[in-house]
XYZ file of C-alpha atoms in Angstrom:
499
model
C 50.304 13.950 -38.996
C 51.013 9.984 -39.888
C 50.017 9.515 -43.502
C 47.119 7.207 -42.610
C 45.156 10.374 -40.622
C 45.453 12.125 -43.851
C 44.024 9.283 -45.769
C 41.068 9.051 -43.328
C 40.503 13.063 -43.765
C 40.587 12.665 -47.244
C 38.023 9.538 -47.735
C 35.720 11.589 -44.901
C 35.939 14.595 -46.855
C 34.545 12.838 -49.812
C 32.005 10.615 -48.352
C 30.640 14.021 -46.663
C 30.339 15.668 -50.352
C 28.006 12.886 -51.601
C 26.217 12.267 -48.859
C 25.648 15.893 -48.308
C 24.156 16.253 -51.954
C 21.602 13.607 -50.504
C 19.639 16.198 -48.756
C 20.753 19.433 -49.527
C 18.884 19.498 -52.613
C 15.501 19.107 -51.243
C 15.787 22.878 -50.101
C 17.174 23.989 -53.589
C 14.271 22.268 -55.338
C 11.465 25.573 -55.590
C 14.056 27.310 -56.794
C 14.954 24.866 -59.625
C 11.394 24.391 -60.087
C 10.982 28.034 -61.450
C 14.236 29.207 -62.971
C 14.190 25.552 -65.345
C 10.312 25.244 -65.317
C 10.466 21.824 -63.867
C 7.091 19.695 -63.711
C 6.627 18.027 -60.321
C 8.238 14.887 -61.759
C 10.767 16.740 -62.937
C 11.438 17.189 -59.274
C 11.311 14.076 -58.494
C 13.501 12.709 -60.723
C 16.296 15.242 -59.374
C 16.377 12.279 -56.366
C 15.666 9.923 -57.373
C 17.886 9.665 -60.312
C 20.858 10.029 -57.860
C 19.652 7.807 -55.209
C 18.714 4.912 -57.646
C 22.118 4.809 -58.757
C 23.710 5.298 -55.656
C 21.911 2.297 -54.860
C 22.737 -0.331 -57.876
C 26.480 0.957 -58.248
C 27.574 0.555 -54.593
C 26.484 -2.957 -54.435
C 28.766 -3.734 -57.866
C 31.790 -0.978 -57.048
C 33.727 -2.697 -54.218
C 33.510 -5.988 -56.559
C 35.138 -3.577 -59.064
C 37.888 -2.153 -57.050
C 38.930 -5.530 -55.294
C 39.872 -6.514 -58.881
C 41.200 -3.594 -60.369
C 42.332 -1.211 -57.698
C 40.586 0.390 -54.347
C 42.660 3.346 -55.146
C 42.228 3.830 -58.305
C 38.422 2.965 -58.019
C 38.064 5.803 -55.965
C 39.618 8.422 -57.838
C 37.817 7.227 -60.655
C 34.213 7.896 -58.698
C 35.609 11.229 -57.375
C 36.259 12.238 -60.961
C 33.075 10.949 -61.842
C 31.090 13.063 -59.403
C 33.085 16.511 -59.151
C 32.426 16.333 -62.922
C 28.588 15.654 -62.376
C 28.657 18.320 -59.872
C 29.637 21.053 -62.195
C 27.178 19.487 -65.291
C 24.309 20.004 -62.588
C 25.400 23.469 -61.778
C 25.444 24.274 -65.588
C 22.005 22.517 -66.072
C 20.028 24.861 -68.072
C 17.002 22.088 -68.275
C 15.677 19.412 -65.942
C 16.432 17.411 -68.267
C 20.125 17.929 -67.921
C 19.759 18.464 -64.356
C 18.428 14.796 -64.309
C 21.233 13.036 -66.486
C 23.947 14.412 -64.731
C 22.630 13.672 -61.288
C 22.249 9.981 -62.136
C 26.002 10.642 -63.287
C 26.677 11.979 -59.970
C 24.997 8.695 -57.897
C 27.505 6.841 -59.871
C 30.402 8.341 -59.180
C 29.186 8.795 -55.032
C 27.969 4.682 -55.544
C 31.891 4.176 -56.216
C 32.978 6.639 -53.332
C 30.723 5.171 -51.042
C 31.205 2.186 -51.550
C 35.269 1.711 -51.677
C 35.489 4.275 -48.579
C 35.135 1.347 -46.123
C 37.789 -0.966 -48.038
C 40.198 1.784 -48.186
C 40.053 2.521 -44.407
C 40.034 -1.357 -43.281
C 43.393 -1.809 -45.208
C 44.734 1.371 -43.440
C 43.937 1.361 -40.294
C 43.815 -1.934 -37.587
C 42.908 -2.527 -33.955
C 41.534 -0.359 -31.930
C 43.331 2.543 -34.184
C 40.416 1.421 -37.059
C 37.603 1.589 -34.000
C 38.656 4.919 -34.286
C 38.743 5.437 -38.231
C 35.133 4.112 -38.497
C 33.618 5.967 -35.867
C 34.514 9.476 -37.368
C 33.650 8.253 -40.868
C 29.977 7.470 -38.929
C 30.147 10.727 -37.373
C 31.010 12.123 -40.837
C 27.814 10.772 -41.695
C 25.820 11.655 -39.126
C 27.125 15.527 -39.251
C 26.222 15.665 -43.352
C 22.758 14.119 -42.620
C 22.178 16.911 -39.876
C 23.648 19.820 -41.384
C 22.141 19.330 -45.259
C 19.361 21.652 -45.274
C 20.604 23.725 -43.999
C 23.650 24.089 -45.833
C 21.163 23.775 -48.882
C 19.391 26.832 -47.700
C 22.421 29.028 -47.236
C 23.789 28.475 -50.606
C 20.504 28.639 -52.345
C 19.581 32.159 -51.108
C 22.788 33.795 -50.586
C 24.486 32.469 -53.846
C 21.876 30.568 -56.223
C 21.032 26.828 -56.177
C 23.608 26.348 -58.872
C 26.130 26.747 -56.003
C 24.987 23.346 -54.028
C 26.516 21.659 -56.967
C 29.469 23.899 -57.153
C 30.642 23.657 -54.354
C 31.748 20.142 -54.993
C 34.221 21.155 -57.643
C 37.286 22.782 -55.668
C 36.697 19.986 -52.792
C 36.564 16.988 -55.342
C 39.300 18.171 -57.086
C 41.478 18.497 -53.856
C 40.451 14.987 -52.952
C 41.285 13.875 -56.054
C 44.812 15.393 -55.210
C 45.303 14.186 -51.999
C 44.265 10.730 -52.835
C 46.731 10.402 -55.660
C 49.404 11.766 -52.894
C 47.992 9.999 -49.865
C 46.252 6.522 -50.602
C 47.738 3.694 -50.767
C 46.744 0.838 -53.524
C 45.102 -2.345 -52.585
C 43.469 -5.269 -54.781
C 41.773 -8.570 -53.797
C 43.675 -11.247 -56.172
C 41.176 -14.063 -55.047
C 38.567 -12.370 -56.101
C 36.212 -13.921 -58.304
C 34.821 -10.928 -60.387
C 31.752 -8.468 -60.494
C 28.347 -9.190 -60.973
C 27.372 -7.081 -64.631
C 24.183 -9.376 -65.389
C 23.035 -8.381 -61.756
C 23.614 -4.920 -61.561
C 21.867 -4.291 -65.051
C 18.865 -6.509 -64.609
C 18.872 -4.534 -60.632
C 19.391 -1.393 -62.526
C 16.699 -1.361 -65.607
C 14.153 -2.878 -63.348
C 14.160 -0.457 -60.241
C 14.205 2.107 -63.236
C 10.817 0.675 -64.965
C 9.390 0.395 -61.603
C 9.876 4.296 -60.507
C 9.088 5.481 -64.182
C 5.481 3.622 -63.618
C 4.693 5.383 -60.514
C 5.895 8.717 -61.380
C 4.048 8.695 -64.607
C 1.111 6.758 -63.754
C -1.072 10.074 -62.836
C 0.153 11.721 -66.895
C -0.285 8.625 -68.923
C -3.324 6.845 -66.997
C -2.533 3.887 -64.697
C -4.482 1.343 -67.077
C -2.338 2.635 -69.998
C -0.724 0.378 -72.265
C 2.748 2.192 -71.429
C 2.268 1.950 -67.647
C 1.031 -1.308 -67.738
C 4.074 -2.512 -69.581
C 6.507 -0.726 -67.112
C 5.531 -2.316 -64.311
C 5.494 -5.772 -66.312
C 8.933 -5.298 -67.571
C 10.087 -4.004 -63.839
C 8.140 -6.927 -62.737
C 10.527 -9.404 -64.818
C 13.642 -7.668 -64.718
C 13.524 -7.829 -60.626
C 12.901 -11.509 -61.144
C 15.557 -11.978 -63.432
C 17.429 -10.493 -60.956
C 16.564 -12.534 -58.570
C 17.354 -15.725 -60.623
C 20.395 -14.197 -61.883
C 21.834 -13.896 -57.986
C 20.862 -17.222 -57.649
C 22.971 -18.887 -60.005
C 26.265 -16.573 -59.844
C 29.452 -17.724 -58.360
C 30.239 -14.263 -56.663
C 26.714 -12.431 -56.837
C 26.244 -8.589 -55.808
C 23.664 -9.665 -53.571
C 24.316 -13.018 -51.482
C 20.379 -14.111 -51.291
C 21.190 -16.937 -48.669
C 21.720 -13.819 -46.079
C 18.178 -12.962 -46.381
C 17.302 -16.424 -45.104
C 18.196 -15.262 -41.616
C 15.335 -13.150 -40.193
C 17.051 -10.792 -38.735
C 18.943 -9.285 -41.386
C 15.558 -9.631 -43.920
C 13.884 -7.493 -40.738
C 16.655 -4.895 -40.749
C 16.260 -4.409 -44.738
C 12.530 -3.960 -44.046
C 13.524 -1.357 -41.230
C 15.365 0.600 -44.311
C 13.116 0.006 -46.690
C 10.405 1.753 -44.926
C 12.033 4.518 -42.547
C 13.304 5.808 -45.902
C 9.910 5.184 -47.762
C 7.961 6.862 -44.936
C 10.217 8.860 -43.702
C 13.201 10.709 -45.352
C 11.108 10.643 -49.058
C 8.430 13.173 -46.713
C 10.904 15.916 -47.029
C 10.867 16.547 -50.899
C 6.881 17.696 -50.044
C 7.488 19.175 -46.678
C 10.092 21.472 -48.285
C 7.600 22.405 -51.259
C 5.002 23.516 -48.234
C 7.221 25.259 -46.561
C 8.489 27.009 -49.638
C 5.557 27.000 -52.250
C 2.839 27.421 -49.939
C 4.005 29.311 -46.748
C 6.429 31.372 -48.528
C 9.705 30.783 -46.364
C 13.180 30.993 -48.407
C 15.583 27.999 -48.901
C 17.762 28.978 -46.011
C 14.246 29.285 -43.924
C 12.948 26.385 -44.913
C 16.326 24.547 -43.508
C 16.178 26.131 -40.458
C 12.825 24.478 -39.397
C 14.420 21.122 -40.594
C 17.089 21.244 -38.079
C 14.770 20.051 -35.039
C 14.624 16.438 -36.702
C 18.647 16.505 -37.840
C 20.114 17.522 -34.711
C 17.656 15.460 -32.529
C 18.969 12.243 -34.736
C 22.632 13.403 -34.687
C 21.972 14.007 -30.640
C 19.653 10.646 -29.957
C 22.342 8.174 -32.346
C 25.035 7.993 -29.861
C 22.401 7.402 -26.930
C 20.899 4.121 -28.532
C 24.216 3.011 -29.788
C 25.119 2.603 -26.091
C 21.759 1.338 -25.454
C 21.954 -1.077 -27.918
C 24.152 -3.620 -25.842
C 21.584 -3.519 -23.150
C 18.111 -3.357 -24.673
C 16.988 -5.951 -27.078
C 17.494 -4.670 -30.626
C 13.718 -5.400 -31.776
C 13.021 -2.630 -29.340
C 15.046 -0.079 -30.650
C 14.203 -0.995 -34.276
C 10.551 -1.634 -33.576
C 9.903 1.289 -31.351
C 12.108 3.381 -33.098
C 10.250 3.452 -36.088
C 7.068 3.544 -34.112
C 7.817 6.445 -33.216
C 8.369 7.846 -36.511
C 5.275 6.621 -37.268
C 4.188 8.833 -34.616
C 5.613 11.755 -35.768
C 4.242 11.452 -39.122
C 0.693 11.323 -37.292
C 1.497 14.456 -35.034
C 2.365 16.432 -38.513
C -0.930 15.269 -40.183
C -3.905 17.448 -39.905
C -2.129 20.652 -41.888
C -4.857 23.646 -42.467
C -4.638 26.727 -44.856
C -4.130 28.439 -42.164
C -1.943 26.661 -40.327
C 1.714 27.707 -39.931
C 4.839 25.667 -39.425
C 5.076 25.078 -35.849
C 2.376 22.229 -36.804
C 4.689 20.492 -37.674
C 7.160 21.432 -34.637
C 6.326 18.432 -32.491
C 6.422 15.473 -35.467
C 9.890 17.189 -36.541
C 10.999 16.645 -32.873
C 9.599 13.695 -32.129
C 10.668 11.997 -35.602
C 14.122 13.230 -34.659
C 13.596 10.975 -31.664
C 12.572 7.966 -33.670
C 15.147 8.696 -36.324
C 18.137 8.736 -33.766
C 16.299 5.665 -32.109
C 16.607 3.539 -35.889
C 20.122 4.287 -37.247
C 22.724 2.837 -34.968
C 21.208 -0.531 -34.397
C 20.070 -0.754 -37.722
C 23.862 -0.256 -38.568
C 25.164 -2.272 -36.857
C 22.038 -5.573 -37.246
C 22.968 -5.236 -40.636
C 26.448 -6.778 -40.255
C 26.254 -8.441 -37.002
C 23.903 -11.139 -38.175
C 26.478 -12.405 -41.199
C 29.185 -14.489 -41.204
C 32.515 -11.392 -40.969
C 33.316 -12.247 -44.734
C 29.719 -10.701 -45.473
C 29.870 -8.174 -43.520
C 30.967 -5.664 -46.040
C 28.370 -6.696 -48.247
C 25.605 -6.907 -45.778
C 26.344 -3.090 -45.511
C 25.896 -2.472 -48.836
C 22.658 -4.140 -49.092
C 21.047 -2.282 -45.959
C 22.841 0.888 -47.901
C 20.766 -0.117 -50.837
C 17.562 -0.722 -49.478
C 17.576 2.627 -47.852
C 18.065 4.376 -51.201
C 15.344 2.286 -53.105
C 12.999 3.342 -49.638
C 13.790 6.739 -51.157
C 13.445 6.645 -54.442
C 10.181 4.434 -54.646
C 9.185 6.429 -51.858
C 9.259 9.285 -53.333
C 7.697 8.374 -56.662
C 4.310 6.104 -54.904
C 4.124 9.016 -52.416
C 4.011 11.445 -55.198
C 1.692 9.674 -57.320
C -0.944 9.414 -54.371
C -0.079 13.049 -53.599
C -0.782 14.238 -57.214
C -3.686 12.139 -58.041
C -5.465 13.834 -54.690
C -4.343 17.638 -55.849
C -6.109 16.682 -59.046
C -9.213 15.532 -57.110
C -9.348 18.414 -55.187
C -9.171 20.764 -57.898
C -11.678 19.409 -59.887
C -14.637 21.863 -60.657
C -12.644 24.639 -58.521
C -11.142 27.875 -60.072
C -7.727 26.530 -60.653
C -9.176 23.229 -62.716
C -7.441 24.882 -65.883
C -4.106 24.955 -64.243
C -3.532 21.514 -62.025
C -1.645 19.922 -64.403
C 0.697 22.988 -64.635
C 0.780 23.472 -60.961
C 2.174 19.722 -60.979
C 0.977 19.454 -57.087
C 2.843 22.223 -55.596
C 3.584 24.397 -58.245
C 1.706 27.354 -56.418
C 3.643 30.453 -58.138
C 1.543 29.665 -61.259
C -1.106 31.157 -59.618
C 0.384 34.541 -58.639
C -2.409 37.201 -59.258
C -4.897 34.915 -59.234
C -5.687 34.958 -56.041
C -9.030 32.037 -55.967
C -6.714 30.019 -58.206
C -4.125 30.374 -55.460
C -5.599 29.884 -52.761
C -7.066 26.423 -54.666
C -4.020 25.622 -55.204
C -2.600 25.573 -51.641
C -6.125 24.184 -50.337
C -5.497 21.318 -52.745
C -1.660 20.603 -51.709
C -2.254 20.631 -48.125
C -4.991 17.727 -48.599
C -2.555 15.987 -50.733
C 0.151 16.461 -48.113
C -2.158 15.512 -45.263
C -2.788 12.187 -47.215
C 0.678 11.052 -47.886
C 1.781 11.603 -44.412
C -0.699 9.372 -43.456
C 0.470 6.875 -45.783
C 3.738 7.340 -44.905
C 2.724 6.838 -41.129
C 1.113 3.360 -42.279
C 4.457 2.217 -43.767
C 6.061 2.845 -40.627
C 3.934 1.679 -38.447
C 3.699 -2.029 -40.687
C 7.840 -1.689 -40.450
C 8.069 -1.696 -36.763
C 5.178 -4.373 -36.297
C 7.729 -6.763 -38.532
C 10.822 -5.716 -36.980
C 9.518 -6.857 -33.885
C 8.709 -10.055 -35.340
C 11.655 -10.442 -37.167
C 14.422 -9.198 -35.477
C 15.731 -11.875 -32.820
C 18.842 -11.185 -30.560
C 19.842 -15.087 -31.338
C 20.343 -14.359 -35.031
C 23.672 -12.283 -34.128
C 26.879 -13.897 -34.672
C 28.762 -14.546 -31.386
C 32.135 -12.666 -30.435
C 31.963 -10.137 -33.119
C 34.303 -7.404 -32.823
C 33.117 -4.046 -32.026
C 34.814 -2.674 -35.067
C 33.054 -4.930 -37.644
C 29.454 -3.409 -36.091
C 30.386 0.145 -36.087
C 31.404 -0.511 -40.328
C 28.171 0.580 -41.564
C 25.792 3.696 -43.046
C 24.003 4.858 -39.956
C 22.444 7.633 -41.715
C 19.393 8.378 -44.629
């Protein structure tokens, strides 16, 4: 096999690991719940602490390798995140658990985001057609096959094991890197962006602290009031700070065109209404209807392998229907889905949620491709790898803020169910999902699951909402004469069509 094959195995084989540890968590997260005697923000943290720094380092890591080395840059973030990997498996508090997966979205940032650089200097023509389309498909397949995966390792070997896992393969892609890759640097470029990528950083932080908190230390606190203040001038700072850089992270001008701001806002909220649902459908499934972590997966893979099936249908269709259409009722129809699984009873079981996991599979496989490739087919081809970044980006701060406001509203309603019921005394250790407190107490239980359903009801609701006001601006926004003429092929397929 040519040298360049091995390459592309190699970089696929690592952009599967961290994308994989994306959503094979959610299924672990019960378990980690009770053997570390995590709080529900606890939980949350363990995703949003990786995604939030997935989504600040990618945008500053190519900058970094085009000055000091794409190949060593890479080997550095696989380092970085097979020794994460085993920290997490070690964990023995969320606390830990927490640090070391924010040390893991750093290292899979860096991965991520030289993966793309590495295969464009290796591969050219129609042979690099090829190269990107499996490292999509490599993509597609993690996003699909994730909770499952999750579920087989939790229950058959211990949660501990969807972290170790990554050890042997990041240490043989470490290895075959060092053999395989070649190295590459951008001399002309002008340097990275540090004043971005911390005032980015410490604000989206501030932001997601607020909301996750807000329900503990009272919204009109002094403390949460001051976090969302300080997020509130970080982000501007930000802003400012783009403004005025010679070579900034973020190239604000782009986001003058309407289509690209409409794709962001596609990301933003399939993620936020979307993808951050499954953290609280996988506590149902587990906390409150009992099912194991390799159960639980199972009734997940309706959705993933209607997306991985629907993707390559409206990437064909997406050189014959209007974009706007795909986008717009694409996410519609996620919107949809989120409606269909609304209405959840105590007694209900999970095939109520069957037909919104199918038809948000639909919607799902509807979204990605185009979304993909709008993202880099409205910028001048010098942007382009940028321009995937940023849509990257956006769909990780969907998640992560996501999460946190969807928690917050989900919390605050458990509390306001349980007031002046049986399990009063225990909501706050519940944390909104927590049922196994309850165990032997069988009013207190049953509260409890009453409670999280109506919390669950109202945040898929919510999420439906965010959907719904995403697809009624990506038709507005998204205009087939914003693409750049004559693009090639290859430049569209060079970007993150999955969550």
């Amino acid at each position: 096999m040519d040298r360049r094959w091995r390459a592309l195995i190699i970089v696929c084989v690592a952009i599967f690991m961290l994308l994989l540890d994306i959503t094979v968590v959610n299924v672990a997260l019960p378990d980690i719940q009770r053997q570390l005697h995590a709080s529900f923000t606890d939980l949350q943290w363990v995703v949003d602490a990786y995604a939030l720094m997935l989504a600040t380092v990618t945008l500053v890591a190519g900058s970094l390798a085009d000055l000091l080395g794409r190949k060593r840059v890479f080997i550095t973030g696989v380092i970085i995140f097979t020794g994460a990997s085993a920290i997490c498996g070690a964990a023995s508090s969320p606390l830990m658990l927490n640090l070391s997966r924010g040390l893991q979205g750093i290292g899979g940032g860096i991965m991520f985001a030289v993966s793309l650089a590495i295969l464009s200097q290796e591969f050219h023509g129609k042979e690099r057609g090829t190269a990107f389309g499996i490292w999509g498909a490599t993509i597609g397949l993690a996003v699909a096959i994730g909770p499952l995966v999750g579920g087989a390792l939790t229950t058959w070997a211990g949660w501990e094991w969807i972290f170790y896992v990554n050890v042997p393969i990041g240490i043989a892609c470490v290895a075959g890197s060092i053999r395989e890759l070649h190295e590459s640097r951008d001399p002309e470029h002008g340097g990275y962006d540090i004043p971005g990528f911390v005032t980015l950083s410490l604000g989206l932080f501030a932001f997601v602290l607020a909301l996750l908190r807000g329900n503990d230390w009272h919204w009109s606190s002094g403390r949460i009031v001051g976090l969302f203040a300080a997020a509130a001038v970080l982000l501007v700072a930000f802003v400012l700070v783009e403004w005025r850089q010679r070579n900034p992270m973020v190239d604000l001008s782009l986001f003058r065109v309407p289509t690209f701001a409409g794709a962001q806002i596609v990301a933003l909220t399939i993620s936020a209404g979307m993808f951050a649902q499954f953290l609280y459908l996988t506590l149902y499934l587990q906390n409150v209807l009992g099912y194991s972590p390799i159960q639980a997966g199972a009734r997940f893979l309706p959705l993933s392998l209607l997306a991985f099936v629907v993707s390559p249908i409206a990437g064909r269709l997406s050189v014959r229907i209007p974009v706007r259409i795909l986008l717009g009722g694409g996410l519609a129809i996620v919107g949809l889905a989120l409606v269909l699984m609304h209405g959840i009873t105590p007694s209900s079981s999970w095939t109520t949620l069957l037909a919104g996991l199918i038809v948000g599979g639909i919607g799902i496989g509807f979204v990605n491709p185009p979304l993909a490739s709008t993202a880099v087919g409205v910028v001048p081809p010098p942007k382009a790898g940028m321009a995937s970044g940023i849509n990257s980006t956006f769909r990780q701060i969907g998640i992560a803020t996501g999460i946190a406001a969807l928690g917050a509203i989900l919390e605050s309603q458990v509390r306001s169910e349980l007031a002046g019921t049986p399990g009063a005394a225990l909501a706050k250790a519940a944390s909104a999902g927590r049922i196994s407190v309850a165990q032997g107490q069988p009013a207190v239980e049953a509260a409890l699951r009453s409670a999280y359903i109506s919390g669950l009801n109202e945040v898929l609701l919510v999420g439906a909402i965010v959907c719904f006001i995403g697809a009624g601006l990506a038709f507005v926004l998204v205009r087939r004469r914003d693409f750049v003429p004559f693009r090639p092929a290859v430049e569209a397929a060079a970007a993150e069509p999955a969550a």
